[in-house]
Short mmCIF file of C-alpha atoms and ligand atoms in Angstrom, two decimals:
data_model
loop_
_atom_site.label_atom_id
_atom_site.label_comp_id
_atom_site.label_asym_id
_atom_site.label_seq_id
_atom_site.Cartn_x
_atom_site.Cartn_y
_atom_site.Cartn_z
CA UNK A 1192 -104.59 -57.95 -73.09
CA UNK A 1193 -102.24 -55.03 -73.03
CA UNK A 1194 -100.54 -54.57 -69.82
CA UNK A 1195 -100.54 -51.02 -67.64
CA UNK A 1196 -97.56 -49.91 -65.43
CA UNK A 1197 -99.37 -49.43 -61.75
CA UNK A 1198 -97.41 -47.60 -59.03
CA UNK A 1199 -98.59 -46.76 -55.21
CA UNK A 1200 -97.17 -47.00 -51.99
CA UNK A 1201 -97.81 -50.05 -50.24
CA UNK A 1202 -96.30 -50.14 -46.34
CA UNK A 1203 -94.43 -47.02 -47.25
CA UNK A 1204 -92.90 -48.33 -50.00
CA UNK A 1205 -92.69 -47.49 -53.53
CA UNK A 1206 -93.67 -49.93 -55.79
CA UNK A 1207 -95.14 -50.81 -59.18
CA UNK A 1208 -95.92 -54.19 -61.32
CA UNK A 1209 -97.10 -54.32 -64.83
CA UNK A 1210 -100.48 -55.78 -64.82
CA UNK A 1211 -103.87 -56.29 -67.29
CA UNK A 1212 -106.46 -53.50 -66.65
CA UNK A 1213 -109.12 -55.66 -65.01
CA UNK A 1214 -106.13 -57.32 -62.05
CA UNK A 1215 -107.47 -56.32 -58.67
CA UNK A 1216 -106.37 -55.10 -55.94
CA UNK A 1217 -106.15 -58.22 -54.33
CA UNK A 1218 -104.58 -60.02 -56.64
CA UNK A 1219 -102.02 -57.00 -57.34
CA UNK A 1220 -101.29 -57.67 -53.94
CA UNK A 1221 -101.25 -60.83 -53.25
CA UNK A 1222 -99.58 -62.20 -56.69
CA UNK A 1223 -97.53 -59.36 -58.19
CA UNK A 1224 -96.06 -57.91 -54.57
CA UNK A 1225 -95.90 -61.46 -52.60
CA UNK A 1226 -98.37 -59.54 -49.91
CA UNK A 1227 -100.68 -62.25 -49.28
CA UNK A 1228 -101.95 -61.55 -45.53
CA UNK A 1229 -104.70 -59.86 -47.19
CA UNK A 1230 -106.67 -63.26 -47.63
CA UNK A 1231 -109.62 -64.00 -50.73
CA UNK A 1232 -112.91 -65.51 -48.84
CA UNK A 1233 -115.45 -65.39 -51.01
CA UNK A 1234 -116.56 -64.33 -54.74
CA UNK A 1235 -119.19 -61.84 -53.95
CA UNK A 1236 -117.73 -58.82 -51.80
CA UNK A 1237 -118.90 -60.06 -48.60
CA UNK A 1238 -116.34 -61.50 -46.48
CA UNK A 1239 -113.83 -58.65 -45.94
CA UNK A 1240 -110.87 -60.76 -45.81
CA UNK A 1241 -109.40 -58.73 -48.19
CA UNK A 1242 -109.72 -55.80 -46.53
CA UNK A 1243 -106.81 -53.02 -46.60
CA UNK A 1244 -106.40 -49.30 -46.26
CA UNK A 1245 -106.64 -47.28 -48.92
CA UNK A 1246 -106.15 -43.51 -48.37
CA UNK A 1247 -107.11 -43.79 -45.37
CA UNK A 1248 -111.00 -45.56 -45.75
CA UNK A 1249 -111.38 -49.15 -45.26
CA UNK A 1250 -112.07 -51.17 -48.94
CA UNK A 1251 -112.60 -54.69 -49.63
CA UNK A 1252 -109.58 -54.89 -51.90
CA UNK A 1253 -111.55 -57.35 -54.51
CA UNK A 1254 -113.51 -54.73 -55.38
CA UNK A 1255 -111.15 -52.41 -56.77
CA UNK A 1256 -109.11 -52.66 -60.08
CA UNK A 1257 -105.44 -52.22 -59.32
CA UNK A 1258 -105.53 -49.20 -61.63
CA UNK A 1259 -107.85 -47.27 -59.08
CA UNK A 1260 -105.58 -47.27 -56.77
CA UNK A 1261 -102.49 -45.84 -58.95
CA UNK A 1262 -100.61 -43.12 -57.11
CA UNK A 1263 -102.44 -44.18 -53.66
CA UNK A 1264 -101.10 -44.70 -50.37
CA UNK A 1265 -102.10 -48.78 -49.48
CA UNK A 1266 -102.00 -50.00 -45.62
CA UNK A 1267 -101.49 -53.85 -45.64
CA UNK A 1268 -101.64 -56.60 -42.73
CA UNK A 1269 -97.87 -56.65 -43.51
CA UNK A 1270 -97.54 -53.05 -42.39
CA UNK A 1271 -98.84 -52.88 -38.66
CA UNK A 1272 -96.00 -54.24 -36.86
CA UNK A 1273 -93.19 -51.74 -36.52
CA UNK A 1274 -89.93 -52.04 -37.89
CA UNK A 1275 -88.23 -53.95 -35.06
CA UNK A 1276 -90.82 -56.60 -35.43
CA UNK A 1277 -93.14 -55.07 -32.20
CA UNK A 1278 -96.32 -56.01 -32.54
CA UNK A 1279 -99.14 -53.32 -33.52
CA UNK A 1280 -101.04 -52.68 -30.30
CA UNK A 1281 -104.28 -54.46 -31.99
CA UNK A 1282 -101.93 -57.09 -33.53
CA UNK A 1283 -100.78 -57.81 -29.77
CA UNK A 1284 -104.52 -57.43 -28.55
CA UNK A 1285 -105.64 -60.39 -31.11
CA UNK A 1286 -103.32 -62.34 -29.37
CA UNK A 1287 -103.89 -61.35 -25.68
CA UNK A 1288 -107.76 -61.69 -26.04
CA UNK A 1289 -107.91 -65.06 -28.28
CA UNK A 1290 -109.67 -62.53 -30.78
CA UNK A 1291 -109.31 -65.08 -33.64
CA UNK A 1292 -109.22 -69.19 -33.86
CA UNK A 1293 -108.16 -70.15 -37.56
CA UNK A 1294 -107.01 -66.93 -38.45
CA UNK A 1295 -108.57 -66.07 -41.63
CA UNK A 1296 -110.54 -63.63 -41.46
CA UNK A 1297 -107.98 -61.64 -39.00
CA UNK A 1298 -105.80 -59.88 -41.43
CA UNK A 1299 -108.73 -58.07 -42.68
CA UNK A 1300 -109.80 -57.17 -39.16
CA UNK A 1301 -107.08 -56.05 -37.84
CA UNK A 1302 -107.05 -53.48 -41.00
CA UNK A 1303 -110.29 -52.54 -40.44
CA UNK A 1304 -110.06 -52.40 -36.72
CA UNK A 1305 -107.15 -49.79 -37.33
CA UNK A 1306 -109.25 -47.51 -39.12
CA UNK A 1307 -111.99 -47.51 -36.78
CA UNK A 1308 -109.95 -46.55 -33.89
CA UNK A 1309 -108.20 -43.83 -36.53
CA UNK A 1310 -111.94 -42.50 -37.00
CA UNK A 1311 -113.50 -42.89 -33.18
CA UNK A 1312 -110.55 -43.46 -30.85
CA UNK A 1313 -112.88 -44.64 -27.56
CA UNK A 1314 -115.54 -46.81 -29.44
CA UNK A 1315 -118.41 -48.01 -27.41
CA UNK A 1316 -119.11 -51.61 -27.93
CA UNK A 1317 -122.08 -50.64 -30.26
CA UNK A 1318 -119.33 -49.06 -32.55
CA UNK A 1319 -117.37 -51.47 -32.85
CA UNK A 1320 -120.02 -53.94 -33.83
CA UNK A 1321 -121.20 -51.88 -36.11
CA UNK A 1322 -117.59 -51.05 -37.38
CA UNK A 1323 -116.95 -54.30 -38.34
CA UNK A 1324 -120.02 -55.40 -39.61
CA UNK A 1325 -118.51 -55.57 -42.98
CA UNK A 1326 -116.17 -58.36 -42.20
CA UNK A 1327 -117.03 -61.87 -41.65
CA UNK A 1328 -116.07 -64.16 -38.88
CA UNK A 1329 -116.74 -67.68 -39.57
CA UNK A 1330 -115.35 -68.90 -36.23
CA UNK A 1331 -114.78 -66.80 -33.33
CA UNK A 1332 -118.35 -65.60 -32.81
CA UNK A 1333 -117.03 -62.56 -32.14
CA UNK A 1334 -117.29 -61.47 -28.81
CA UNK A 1335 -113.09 -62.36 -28.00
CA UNK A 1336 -112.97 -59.71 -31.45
CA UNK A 1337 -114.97 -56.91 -29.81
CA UNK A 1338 -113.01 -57.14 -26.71
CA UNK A 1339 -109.56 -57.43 -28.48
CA UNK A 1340 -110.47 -54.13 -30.18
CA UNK A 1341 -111.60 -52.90 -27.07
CA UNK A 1342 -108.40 -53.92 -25.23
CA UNK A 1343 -106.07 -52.39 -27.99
CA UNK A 1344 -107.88 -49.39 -27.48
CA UNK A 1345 -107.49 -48.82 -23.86
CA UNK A 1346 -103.47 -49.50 -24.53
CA UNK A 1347 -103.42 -47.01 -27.43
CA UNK A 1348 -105.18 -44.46 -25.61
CA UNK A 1349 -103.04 -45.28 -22.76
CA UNK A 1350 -105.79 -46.46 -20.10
CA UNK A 1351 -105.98 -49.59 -18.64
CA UNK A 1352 -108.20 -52.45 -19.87
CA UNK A 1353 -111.32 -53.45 -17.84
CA UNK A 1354 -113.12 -56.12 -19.29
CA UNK A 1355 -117.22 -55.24 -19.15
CA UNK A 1356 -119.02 -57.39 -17.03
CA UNK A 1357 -121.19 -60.24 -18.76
S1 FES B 357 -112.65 -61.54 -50.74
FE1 FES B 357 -114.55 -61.46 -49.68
S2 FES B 357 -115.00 -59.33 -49.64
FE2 FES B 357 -113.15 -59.43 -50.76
S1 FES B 358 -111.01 -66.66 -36.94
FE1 FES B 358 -111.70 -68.05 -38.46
S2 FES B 358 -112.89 -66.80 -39.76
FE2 FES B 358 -112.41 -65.48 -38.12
#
């Protein structure tokens, strides 16, 4: 199959990767850039694992063809922790409140968690639930995930934490 030149920006940074017309996002990612936090989970759009920012909305990123997403600005996993190696505030919140136990799903999260907190700064815990309702947890049950966003919201906004009574 003839092979198409795609360019975007991907972590503020230019790049591009010859690649068939029908290579998705994912695997753009993941196998022509070396980005592979964002993680495959399933064959059927469901999981979220692969979920990344894409002009600023949330998109399972194996459901769109790399060639969609020429000239667009791409927010990865890879991306969230600033230069100097700090940890994003939700990154560090993952970690503070055990918001994760093997890990795969979290990449995705945290994306999605970024853009949530983008859209409704102060999310009650209703929103959040509902935010992330499109990406699966197979472990965590995720209560330690609500809080975590919760927590990394307080620090962002510059509040303190106060963990809701059970
Ligand atoms: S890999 Fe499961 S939704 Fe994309
Ligand atoms: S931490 Fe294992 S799937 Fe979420």
């Amino acid at each position: 199959m003839s092979k198409r030149n795609v360019s975007m920006t991907v972590n503020g940074k230019s790049v591009s990767a010859e690649v068939e017309p029908r290579t998705l996002l994912i695997h753009y990612l993941r196998e022509h850039l070396n980005l592979t936090g964002s993680h495959i989970g399933c064959d059927t759009s469901h999981c979220g694992a692969c979920t990344v920012d894409l002009d600023g909305k949330s998109v399972k990123a194996c459901t769109v063809f790399a060639v969609q997403a020429e000239g667009a600005e791409v927010l990865t996993i890879e991306g969230m922790a600033a230069g100097d190696g700090a940890l994003h505030p939700l990154q560090e919140a993952f970690r503070e409140m055990h918001g994760l136990q093997c890990g795969y799903c979290t990449p995705g999260m945290i994306i999605r968690a970024h853009r949530l907190l983008q859209e409704t700064p102060n999310p009650s815990e209703a929103e959040i639930r509902i935010g992330i309702s499109g990406n699966l947890c197979r472990c965590t049950g995720y209560q330690n995930i609500v809080k975590a966003i919760q927590y990394a919201a307080a620090k962002i906004n510059g509040v303190e934490y106060k963990e809701a009574a059970e």
